[in-house]
Coordinates of C-alpha atoms and ligand atoms in Angstrom, one line a residue:
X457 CA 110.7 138.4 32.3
X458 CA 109.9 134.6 30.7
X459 CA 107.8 133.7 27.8
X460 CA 107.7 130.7 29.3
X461 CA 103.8 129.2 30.0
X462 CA 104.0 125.5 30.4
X463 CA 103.2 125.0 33.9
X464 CA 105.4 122.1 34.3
X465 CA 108.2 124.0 32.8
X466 CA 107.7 127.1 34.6
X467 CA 108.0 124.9 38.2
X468 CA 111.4 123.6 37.0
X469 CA 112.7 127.2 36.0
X470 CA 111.7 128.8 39.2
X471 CA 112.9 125.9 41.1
X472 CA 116.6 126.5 39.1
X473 CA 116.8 129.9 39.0
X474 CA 116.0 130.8 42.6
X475 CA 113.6 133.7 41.3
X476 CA 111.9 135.8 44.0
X477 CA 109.0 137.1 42.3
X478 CA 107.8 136.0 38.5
X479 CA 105.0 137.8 36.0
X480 CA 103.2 134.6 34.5
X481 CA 99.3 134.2 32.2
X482 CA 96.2 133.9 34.5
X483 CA 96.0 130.2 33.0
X484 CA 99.4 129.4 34.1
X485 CA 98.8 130.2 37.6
X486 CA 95.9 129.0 37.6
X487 CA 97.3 125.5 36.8
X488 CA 100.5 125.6 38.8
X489 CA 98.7 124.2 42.0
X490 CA 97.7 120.8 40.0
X491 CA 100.8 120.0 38.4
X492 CA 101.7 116.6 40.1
X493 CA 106.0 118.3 40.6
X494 CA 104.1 121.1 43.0
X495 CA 104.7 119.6 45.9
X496 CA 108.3 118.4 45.5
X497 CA 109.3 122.0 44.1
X498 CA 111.0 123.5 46.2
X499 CA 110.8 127.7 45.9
X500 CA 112.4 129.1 48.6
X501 CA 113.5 132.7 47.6
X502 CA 109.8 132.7 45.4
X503 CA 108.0 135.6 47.2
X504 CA 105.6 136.9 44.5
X505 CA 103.8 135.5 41.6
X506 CA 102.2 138.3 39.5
X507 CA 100.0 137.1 36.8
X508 CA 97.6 138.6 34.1
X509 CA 94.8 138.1 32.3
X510 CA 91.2 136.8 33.8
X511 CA 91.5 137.4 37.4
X512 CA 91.8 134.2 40.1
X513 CA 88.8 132.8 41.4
X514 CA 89.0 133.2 45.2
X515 CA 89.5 129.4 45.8
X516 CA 92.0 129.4 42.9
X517 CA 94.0 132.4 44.3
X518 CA 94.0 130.8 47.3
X519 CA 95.4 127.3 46.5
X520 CA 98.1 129.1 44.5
X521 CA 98.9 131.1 47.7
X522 CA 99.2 128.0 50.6
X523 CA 100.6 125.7 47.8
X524 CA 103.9 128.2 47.1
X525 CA 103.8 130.4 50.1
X526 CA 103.7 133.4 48.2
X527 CA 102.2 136.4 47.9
X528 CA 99.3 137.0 44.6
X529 CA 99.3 139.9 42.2
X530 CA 97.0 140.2 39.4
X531 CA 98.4 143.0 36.9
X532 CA 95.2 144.4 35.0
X533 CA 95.9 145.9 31.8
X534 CA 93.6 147.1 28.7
X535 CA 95.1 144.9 26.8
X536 CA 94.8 141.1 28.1
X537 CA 97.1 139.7 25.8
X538 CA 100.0 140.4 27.1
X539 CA 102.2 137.7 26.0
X540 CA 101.0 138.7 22.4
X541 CA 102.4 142.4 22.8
X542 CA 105.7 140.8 24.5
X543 CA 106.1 138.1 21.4
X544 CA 105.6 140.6 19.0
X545 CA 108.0 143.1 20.0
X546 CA 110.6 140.5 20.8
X547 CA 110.3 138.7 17.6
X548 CA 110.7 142.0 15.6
X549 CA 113.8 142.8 17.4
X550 CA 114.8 139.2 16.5
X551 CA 114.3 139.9 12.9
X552 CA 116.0 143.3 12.8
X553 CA 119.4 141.7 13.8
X554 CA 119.0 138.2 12.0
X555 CA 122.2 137.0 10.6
X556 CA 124.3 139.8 12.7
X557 CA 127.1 138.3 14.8
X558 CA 126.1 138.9 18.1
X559 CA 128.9 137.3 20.3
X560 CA 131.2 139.5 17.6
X561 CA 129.5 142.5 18.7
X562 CA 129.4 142.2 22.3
X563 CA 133.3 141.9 22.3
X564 CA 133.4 145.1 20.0
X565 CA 131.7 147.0 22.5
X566 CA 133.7 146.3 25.2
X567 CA 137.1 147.3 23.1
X568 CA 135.5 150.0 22.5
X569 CA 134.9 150.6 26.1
X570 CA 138.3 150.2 26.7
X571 CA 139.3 152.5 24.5
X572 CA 137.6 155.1 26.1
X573 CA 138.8 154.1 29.9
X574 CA 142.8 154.4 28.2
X575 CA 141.9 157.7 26.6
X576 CA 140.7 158.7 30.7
X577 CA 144.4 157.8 31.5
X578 CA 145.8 159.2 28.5
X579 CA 143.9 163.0 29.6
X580 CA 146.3 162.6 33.1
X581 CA 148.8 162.3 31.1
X582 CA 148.6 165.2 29.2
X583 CA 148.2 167.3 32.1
X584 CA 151.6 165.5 33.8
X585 CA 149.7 162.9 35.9
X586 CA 150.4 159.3 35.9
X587 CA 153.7 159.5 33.2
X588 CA 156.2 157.3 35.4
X589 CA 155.2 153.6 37.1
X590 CA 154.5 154.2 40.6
X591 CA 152.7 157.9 40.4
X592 CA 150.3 158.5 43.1
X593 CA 148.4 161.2 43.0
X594 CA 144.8 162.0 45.3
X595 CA 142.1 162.7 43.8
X596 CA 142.7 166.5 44.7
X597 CA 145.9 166.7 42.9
X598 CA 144.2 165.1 39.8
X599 CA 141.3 168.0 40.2
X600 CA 144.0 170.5 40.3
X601 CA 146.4 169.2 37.8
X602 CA 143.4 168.7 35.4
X603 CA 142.0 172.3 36.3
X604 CA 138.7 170.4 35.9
X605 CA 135.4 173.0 35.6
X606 CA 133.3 173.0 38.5
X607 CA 130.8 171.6 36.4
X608 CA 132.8 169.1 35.6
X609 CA 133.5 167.8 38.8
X610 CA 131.7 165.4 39.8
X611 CA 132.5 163.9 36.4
X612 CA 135.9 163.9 37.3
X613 CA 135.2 161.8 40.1
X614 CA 132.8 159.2 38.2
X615 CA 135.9 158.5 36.2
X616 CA 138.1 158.0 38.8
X617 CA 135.2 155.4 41.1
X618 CA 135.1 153.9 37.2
X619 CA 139.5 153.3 36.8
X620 CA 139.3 152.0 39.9
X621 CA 136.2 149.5 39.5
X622 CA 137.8 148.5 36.2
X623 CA 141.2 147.7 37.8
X624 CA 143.2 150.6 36.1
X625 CA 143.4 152.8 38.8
X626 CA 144.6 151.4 42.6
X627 CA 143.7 153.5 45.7
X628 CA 146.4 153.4 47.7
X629 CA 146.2 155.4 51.4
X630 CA 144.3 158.1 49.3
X631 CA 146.3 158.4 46.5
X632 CA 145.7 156.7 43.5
X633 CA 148.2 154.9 41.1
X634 CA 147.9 153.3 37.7
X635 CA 147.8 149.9 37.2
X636 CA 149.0 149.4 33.7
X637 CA 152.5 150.8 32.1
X638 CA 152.5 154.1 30.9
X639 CA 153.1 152.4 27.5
X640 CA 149.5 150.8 27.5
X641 CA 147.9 154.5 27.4
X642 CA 150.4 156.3 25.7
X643 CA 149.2 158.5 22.3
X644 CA 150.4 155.5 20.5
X645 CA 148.7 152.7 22.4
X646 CA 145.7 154.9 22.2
X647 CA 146.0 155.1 18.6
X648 CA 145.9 151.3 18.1
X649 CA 143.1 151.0 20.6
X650 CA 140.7 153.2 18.8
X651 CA 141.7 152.2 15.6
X652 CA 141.0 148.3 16.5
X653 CA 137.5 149.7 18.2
X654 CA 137.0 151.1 14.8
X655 CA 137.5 148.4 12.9
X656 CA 134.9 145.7 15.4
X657 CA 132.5 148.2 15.4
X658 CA 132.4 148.7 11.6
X659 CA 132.3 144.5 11.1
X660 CA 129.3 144.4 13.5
X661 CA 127.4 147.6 13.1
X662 CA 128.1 148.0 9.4
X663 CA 129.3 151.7 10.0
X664 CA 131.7 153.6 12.7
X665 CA 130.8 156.9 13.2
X666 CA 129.7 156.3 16.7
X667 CA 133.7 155.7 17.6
X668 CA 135.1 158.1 15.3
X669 CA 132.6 160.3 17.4
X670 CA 134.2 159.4 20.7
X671 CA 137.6 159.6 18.7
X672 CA 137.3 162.6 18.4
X673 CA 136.0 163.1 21.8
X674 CA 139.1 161.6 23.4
X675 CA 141.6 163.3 21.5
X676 CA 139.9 166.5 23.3
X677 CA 139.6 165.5 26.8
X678 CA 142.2 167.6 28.8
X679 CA 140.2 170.5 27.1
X680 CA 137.0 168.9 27.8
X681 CA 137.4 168.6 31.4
X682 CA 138.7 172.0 32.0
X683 CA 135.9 173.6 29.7
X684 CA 138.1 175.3 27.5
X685 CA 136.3 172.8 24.9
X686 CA 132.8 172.5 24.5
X687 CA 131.0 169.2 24.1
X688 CA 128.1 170.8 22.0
X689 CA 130.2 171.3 18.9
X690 CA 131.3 168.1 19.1
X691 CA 127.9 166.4 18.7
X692 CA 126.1 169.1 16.8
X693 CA 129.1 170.2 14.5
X694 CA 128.0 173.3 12.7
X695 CA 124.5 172.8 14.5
X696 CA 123.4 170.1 12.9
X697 CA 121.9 166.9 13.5
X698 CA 123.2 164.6 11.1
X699 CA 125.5 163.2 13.5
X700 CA 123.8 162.8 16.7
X701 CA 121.1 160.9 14.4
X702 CA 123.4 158.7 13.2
X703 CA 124.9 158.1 16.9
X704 CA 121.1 156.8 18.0
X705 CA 120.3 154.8 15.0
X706 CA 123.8 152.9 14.0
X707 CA 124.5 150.9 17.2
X708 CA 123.0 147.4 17.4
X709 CA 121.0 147.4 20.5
X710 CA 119.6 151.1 19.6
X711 CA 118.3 149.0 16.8
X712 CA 117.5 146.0 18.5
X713 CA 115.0 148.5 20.8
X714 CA 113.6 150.9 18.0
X715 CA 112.6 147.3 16.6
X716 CA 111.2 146.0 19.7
X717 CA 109.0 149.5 20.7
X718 CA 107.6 149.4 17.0
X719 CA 106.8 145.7 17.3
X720 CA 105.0 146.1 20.6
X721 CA 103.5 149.7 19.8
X722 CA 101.8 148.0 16.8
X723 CA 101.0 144.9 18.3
X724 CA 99.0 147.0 21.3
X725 CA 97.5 149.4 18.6
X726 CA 96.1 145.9 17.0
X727 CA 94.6 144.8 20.0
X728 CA 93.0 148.4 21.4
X729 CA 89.9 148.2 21.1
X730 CA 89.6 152.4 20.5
X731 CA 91.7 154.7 18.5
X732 CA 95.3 155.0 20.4
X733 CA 96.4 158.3 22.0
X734 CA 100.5 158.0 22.2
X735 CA 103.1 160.8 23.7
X736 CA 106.4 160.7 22.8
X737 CA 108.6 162.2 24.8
X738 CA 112.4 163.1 24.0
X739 CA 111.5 162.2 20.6
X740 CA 114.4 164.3 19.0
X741 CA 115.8 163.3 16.0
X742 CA 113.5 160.4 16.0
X743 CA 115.4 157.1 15.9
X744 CA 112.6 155.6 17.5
X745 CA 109.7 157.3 15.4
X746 CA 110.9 156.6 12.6
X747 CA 110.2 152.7 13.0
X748 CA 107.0 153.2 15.5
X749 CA 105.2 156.0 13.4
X750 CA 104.9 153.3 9.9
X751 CA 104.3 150.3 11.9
X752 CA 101.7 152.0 13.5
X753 CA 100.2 153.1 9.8
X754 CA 100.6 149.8 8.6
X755 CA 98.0 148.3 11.3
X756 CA 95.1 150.6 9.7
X757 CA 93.7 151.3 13.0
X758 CA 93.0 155.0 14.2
X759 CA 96.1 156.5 16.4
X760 CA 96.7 160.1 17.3
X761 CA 100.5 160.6 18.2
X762 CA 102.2 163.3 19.6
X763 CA 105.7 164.3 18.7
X764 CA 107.1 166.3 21.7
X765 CA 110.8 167.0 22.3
X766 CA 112.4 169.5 24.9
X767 CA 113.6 171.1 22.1
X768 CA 112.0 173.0 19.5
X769 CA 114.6 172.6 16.9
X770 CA 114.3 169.3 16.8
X771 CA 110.0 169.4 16.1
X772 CA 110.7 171.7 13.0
X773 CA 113.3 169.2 11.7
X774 CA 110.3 166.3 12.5
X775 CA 107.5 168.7 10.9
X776 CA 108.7 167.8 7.7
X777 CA 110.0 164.2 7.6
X778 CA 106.4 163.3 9.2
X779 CA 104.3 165.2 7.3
X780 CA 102.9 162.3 5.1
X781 CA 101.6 161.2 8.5
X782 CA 98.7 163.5 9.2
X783 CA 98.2 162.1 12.3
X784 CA 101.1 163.1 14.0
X785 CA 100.8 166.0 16.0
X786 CA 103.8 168.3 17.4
X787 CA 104.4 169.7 20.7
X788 CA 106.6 170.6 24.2
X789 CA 106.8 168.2 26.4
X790 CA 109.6 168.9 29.8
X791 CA 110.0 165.7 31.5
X792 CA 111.7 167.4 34.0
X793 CA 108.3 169.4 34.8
X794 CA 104.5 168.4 35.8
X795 CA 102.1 167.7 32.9
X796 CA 99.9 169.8 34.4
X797 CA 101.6 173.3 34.3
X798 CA 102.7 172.8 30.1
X799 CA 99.4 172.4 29.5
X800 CA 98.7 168.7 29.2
X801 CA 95.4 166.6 30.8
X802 CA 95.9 163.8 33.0
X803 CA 94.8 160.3 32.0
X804 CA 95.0 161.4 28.2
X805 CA 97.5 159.0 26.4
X806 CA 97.0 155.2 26.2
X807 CA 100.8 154.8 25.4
X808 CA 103.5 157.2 26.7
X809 CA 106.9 156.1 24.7
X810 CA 110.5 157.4 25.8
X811 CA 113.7 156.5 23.7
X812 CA 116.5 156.8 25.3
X813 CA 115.3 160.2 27.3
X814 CA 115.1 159.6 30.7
X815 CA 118.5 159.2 31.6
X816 CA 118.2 162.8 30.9
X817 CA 115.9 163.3 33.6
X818 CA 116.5 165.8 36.7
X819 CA 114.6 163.2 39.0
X820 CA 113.8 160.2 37.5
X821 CA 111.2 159.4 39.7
X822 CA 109.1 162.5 39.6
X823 CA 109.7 162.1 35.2
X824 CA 107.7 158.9 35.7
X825 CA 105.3 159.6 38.2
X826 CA 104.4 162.6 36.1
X827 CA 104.4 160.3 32.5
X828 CA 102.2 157.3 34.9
X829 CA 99.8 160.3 35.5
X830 CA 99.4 161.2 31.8
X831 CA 98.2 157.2 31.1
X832 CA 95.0 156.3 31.3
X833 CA 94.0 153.4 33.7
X834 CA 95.5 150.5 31.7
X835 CA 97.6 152.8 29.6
X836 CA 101.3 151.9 28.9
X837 CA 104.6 153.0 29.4
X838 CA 107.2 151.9 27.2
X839 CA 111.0 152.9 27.5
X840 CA 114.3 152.5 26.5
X841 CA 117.7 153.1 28.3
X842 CA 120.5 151.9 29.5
X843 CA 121.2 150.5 32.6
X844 CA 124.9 149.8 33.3
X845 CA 127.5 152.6 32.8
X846 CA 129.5 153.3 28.9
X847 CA 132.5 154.5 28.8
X848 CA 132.5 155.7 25.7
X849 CA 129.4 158.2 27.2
X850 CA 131.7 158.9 30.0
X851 CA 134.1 160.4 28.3
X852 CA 131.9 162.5 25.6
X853 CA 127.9 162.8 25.9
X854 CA 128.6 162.8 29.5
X855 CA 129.9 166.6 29.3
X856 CA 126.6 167.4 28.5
X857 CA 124.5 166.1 31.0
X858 CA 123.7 167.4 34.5
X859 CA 124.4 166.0 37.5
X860 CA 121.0 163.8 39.2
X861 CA 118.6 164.2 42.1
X862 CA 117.9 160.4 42.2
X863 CA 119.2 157.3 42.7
X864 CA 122.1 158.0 40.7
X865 CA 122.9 161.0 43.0
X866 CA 125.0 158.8 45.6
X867 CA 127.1 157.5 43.1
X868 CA 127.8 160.1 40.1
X869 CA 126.2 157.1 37.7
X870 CA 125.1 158.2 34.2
X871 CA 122.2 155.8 34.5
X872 CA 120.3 154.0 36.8
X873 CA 120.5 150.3 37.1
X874 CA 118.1 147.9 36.3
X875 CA 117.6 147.2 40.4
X876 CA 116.8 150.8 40.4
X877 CA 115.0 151.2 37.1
X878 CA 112.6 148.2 38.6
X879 CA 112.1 150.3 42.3
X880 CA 111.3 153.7 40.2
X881 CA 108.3 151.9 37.8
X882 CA 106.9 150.1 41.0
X883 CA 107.1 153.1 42.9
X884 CA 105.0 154.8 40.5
X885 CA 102.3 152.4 40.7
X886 CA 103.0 150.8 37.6
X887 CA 102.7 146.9 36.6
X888 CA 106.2 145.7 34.9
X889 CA 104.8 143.3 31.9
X890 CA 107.8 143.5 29.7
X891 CA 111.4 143.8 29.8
X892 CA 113.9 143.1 27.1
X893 CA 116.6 141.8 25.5
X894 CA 115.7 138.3 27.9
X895 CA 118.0 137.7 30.5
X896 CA 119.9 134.8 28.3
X897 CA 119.7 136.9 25.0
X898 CA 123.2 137.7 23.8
X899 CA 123.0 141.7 24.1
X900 CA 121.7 141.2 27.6
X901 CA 124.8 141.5 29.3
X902 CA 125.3 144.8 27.7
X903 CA 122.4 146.6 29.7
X904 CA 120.6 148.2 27.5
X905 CA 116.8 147.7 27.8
X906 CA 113.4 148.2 26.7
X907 CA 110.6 148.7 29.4
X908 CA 107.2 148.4 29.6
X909 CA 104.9 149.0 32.4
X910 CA 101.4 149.4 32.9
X911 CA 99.2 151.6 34.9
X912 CA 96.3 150.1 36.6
X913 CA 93.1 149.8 36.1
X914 CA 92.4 150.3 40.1
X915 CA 95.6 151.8 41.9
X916 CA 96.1 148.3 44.1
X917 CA 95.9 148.6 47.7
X918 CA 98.6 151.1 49.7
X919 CA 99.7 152.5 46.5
Ligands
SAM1552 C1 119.7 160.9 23.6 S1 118.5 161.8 22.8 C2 117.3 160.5 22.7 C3 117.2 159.9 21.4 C4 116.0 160.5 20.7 N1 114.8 159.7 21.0 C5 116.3 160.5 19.2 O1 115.9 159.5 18.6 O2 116.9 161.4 18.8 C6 117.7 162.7 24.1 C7 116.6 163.5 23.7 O3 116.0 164.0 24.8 C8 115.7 165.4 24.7 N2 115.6 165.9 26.1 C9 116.7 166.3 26.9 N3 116.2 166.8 28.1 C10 114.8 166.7 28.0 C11 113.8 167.2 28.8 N4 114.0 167.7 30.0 N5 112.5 167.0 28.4 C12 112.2 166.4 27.2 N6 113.2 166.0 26.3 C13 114.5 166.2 26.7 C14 116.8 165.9 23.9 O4 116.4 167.1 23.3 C15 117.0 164.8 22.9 O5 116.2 164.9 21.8

């Protein structure tokens, strides 16, 4: 998604990037047609401009369509400002992480990663797999040897598709062998390699209990994977909280997001021109209500949210840090049923918001096909998750999740892509108007994103 609106500018970025569709202002469009580069650009893979704002002329639309060849798109929305709600959201996450070593904290993550493929290793070990150079061992025998819980399975064999993708594991006529020395994932090795995860993660997030978390994790996984240990206690020791709060708030792009949804969640409520109705859904311990919930009181404007979790526990624990914001409202919310049968009206939120929540999803696609029917026509839909697999979550949160019916089915992936995450949103019938970090910001690479779509004002044609 660009901010970029020059016209000129935006010919020469589509002409080097090879883009094959781009969401640009009305204006923008409007002007591309004139700009005296248009007919020397040369767009080849450009196959749809969507644009919003004031809506073409006919004879406008139409010299935009035979000048580029492409196919028009006009994404309505309630709010016309668009780039206004994108700039706001990206500038706060700007500001949230101003003077933090990015580049520092990139590399951190993937040691930390790393880490966490070793300990994988590390769990064969313990259970007499892979201890000599030149072990091969099928993925049977590794099921077997690792008396892995049926429950468990399929987990099993994410980590083994992951080994391999990462170039630790080799298939090899069915069996698989380990590419590095036993040395490199020995209890010692892994020692150092959490310890050093530790120490990047503390110099760039300021604190480490994510990795002492998956630590502690990975010291347990032979027990983990056979069930004799239980992956609740470790996130909820003694049934609290504290922990898996600190998990979604300490982590630099949980922050960078939590910044970005408040920024854009106030910057919409500033430009609604009625009080805003907003869901949350997943809202748990509240990493990301706890930065949307004052910026929203800070724009003095009349909003009605609604706290919902899964999870009652977690709306008794929110009943009281909210309560100095009587405007916020408690309830249920399933995203893994329809809105209709827990007792919620369609078309009766302007903003449904979802941190981090629907990688928890059953069906991804029937999650947001129900949330898209809960907006009203121009209502939005703003999310955030990742969108490339973690390591770190493969080998701890993991144990907790269940298995997919969607796209992530095929391949045992803990979360869709961003490919996929794009075909889901459309397929709902919403408009994509904002997707961030930007694709050349330094915690791109890293996958984690925050979405927002919107649903139309008219469902467009063949939706
Ligand atoms: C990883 S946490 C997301 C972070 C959360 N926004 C927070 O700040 O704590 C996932 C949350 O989704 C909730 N959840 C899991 N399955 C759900 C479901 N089917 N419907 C609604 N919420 C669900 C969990 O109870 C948990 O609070």
């Amino acid at each position: 998604m660009w901010s970029e609106s020059d016209p000129a500018r935006v010919l020469a970025r589509l002409e080097r990037s090879g883009a094959a569709e781009v969401l640009l202002p009305a204006a923008t469009v409007r002007a591309l047609p004139a700009q005296p580069a248009a007919p020397m650009t040369d767009l080849p893979a450009l196959r749809r401009i969507r644009y919003h704002g004031e809506p073409l002329a006919d004879v406008e639309a139409d010299a935009v369509r035979r000048a580029f060849d492409v196919e028009l798109v006009h994404v309505p929305s309630g709010v016309t400002d668009v780039d206004g709600v994108r700039s706001a959201a990206a500038g706060a996450a700007e500001r949230e992480l101003a003077g933090i070593d990015l580049d520092a904290a990139v590399v951190a993550v993937y040691r930390f990663g790393y880490a966490a493929l070793l300990s994988m290793l590390n769990a064969f070990v313990h259970r007499g797999l892979f201890t000599g150079q030149g072990d091969a061992h099928t993925p049977a025998e590794i099921a077997a040897a690792t008396e892995v819980a049926p429950a468990h399975r399929g987990l099993l064999g994410r980590w083994l598709d992951v080994l391999t993708g990462q170039g630790l594991l080799h298939g090899d006529g069915g069996a698989l062998r380990a590419v590095p020395e036993p040395g490199e994932y020995s209890d010692d090795a892994l020692r150092r390699a959490w310890t050093e995860a530790e120490r990047g993660w503390l110099a760039t997030a300021g604190a480490a209990r994510t990795v002492e978390y998956a630590r502690r994790n990975a010291e347990r996984l032979p027990d983990l994977l056979s069930g004799r240990c239980g992956a609740v206690p470790l996130l909820f020791p003694e049934g609290r909280t504290g922990l898996a709060a600190a998990l979604y708030r300490e982590n630099l792009t949980g922050r960078y997001q939590h910044a970005a949804v408040a920024g854009l969640t106030a910057a919409l409520a500033a430009r609604w021109q009625r009080p805003l109705r907003v869901l949350e859904v997943g809202a748990g311990t509240g990493a990301t209500t706890e930065r949307v919930v004052p910026a929203l009181a800070g724009v003095g404007v009349t909003v009605d949210y609604l706290y919902t979790d899964v999870s009652a526990s977690f709306l008794d624990e929110a009943r009281e840090w909210l309560s100095r914001y009587p405007w916020v409202r408690f309830g249920r919310y399933d995203i893994d049923a329809g809105p209709g049968e827990q007792g919620y009206q369609p078309a009766s939120f302007d903003v449904v918001l979802g941190g981090g929540v629907l990688n928890a999803a059953r069906d991804t696609d029937a999650s947001v096909r129900w949330l898209t029917e809960l907006l009203c026509p121009g209502g939005w839909l703003v999310l955030t998750e990742p969108t490339a697999e973690e390591f770190w979550i493969l080998t701890s949160q993991a144990f907790l999740m269940a298995e997919a019916d969607d796209d992530r089915a095929a391949t045992g992936a803990t979360f869709l892509t961003l490919p996929q995450w794009n075909r889901v949103l459309d397929a709902a019938g919403l408009h994509r108007v904002v997707g961030l970090p930007p694709d050349d910001h330094p915690l791109a690479e890293l996958g984690h994103r925050v979405f927002a779509a919107v649903r139309p004002e008219q469902p467009s044609k063949g939706a």
